[in-house]
Amino acid sequence: MSKPARILTFKCAKCDKPVKVFLQKVSACSHIQPYQGICGCGEIKRHATGNPDAVKSFVESNDAHWHHHH
């Protein structure tokens, strides 16, 4: 199985500039690979790949210390 990319780039929803998101450290759980970054304008960008429910939970969360629970 290939490793997920450590850095992804998206357009900021607020200012339309590129924002880099970095792979977050998670447990050994392979259900989700969460990414987070902050644009120069201060907007937080979240992205994740993996289990749809876990991805939705992470992207909608405002918790900087989010953890995937089984």
PDB file of C-alpha atoms in Angstrom:
ATOM      1  CA  MET A   1       0.000   0.000   0.000  1.00  0.00           C
ATOM      2  CA  SER A   2       1.416   3.407  -0.935  1.00  0.00           C
ATOM      3  CA  LYS A   3       1.971   6.106   1.662  1.00  0.00           C
ATOM      4  CA  PRO A   4      -0.211   9.219   1.506  1.00  0.00           C
ATOM      5  CA  ALA A   5       1.334  12.476   0.312  1.00  0.00           C
ATOM      6  CA  ARG A   6       2.679  14.590   3.176  1.00  0.00           C
ATOM      7  CA  ILE A   7       1.752  17.950   1.635  1.00  0.00           C
ATOM      8  CA  LEU A   8      -1.191  18.866  -0.610  1.00  0.00           C
ATOM      9  CA  THR A   9      -2.090  22.257  -2.070  1.00  0.00           C
ATOM     10  CA  PHE A  10      -5.598  23.694  -2.416  1.00  0.00           C
ATOM     11  CA  LYS A  11      -7.100  27.059  -3.243  1.00  0.00           C
ATOM     12  CA  CYS A  12      -8.265  28.977  -0.189  1.00  0.00           C
ATOM     13  CA  ALA A  13     -12.060  29.274  -0.064  1.00  0.00           C
ATOM     14  CA  LYS A  14     -11.741  32.771   1.392  1.00  0.00           C
ATOM     15  CA  CYS A  15      -9.044  34.531  -0.670  1.00  0.00           C
ATOM     16  CA  ASP A  16      -8.483  32.070  -3.572  1.00  0.00           C
ATOM     17  CA  LYS A  17      -4.712  31.886  -2.923  1.00  0.00           C
ATOM     18  CA  PRO A  18      -2.932  28.523  -2.739  1.00  0.00           C
ATOM     19  CA  VAL A  19      -2.769  27.022   0.744  1.00  0.00           C
ATOM     20  CA  LYS A  20      -0.630  24.013   1.673  1.00  0.00           C
ATOM     21  CA  VAL A  21      -2.060  21.405   4.009  1.00  0.00           C
ATOM     22  CA  PHE A  22       0.187  18.993   5.863  1.00  0.00           C
ATOM     23  CA  LEU A  23      -0.489  15.391   6.821  1.00  0.00           C
ATOM     24  CA  GLN A  24      -1.304  15.287  10.532  1.00  0.00           C
ATOM     25  CA  LYS A  25       0.082  12.691  12.899  1.00  0.00           C
ATOM     26  CA  VAL A  26      -2.526  10.077  13.714  1.00  0.00           C
ATOM     27  CA  SER A  27      -2.616   6.715  15.400  1.00  0.00           C
ATOM     28  CA  ALA A  28      -1.858   3.519  13.518  1.00  0.00           C
ATOM     29  CA  CYS A  29      -5.449   3.627  12.280  1.00  0.00           C
ATOM     30  CA  SER A  30      -5.566   3.524   8.495  1.00  0.00           C
ATOM     31  CA  HIS A  31      -9.194   4.687   8.248  1.00  0.00           C
ATOM     32  CA  ILE A  32      -8.255   8.329   7.720  1.00  0.00           C
ATOM     33  CA  GLN A  33      -5.341  10.519   6.665  1.00  0.00           C
ATOM     34  CA  PRO A  34      -6.160  14.030   7.958  1.00  0.00           C
ATOM     35  CA  TYR A  35      -4.502  17.166   6.565  1.00  0.00           C
ATOM     36  CA  GLN A  36      -4.560  20.696   7.914  1.00  0.00           C
ATOM     37  CA  GLY A  37      -3.023  24.025   7.002  1.00  0.00           C
ATOM     38  CA  ILE A  38      -3.519  27.752   7.471  1.00  0.00           C
ATOM     39  CA  CYS A  39      -3.655  30.198   4.588  1.00  0.00           C
ATOM     40  CA  GLY A  40      -1.786  33.510   4.734  1.00  0.00           C
ATOM     41  CA  CYS A  41      -5.174  35.206   5.216  1.00  0.00           C
ATOM     42  CA  GLY A  42      -5.736  33.187   8.401  1.00  0.00           C
ATOM     43  CA  GLU A  43      -8.324  30.748   7.018  1.00  0.00           C
ATOM     44  CA  ILE A  44      -7.893  27.167   8.274  1.00  0.00           C
ATOM     45  CA  LYS A  45      -8.088  24.531   5.540  1.00  0.00           C
ATOM     46  CA  ARG A  46      -8.859  20.922   6.415  1.00  0.00           C
ATOM     47  CA  HIS A  47      -8.815  17.958   4.086  1.00  0.00           C
ATOM     48  CA  ALA A  48      -8.795  14.211   4.629  1.00  0.00           C
ATOM     49  CA  THR A  49      -8.865  10.961   2.731  1.00  0.00           C
ATOM     50  CA  GLY A  50     -10.179   7.621   3.906  1.00  0.00           C
ATOM     51  CA  ASN A  51     -13.355   6.513   5.662  1.00  0.00           C
ATOM     52  CA  PRO A  52     -16.188   8.901   4.619  1.00  0.00           C
ATOM     53  CA  ASP A  53     -17.621   9.238   8.153  1.00  0.00           C
ATOM     54  CA  ALA A  54     -14.216   9.930   9.697  1.00  0.00           C
ATOM     55  CA  VAL A  55     -13.372  12.406   6.901  1.00  0.00           C
ATOM     56  CA  LYS A  56     -16.660  14.281   7.423  1.00  0.00           C
ATOM     57  CA  SER A  57     -16.087  14.398  11.186  1.00  0.00           C
ATOM     58  CA  PHE A  58     -12.564  15.797  10.750  1.00  0.00           C
ATOM     59  CA  VAL A  59     -13.389  18.379   8.064  1.00  0.00           C
ATOM     60  CA  GLU A  60     -16.379  19.711  10.016  1.00  0.00           C
ATOM     61  CA  SER A  61     -14.502  19.765  13.335  1.00  0.00           C
ATOM     62  CA  ASN A  62     -13.023  22.961  14.736  1.00  0.00           C
ATOM     63  CA  ASP A  63     -10.909  20.995  17.211  1.00  0.00           C
ATOM     64  CA  ALA A  64      -7.173  21.321  16.577  1.00  0.00           C
ATOM     65  CA  HIS A  65      -6.647  18.115  18.590  1.00  0.00           C
ATOM     66  CA  TRP A  66      -9.168  15.953  16.712  1.00  0.00           C
ATOM     67  CA  HIS A  67      -8.712  12.199  17.048  1.00  0.00           C
ATOM     68  CA  HIS A  68     -10.404   9.410  15.144  1.00  0.00           C
ATOM     69  CA  HIS A  69     -12.457   7.155  17.416  1.00  0.00           C
ATOM     70  CA  HIS A  70     -13.739   3.669  16.624  1.00  0.00           C
TER      71      HIS A  70
END
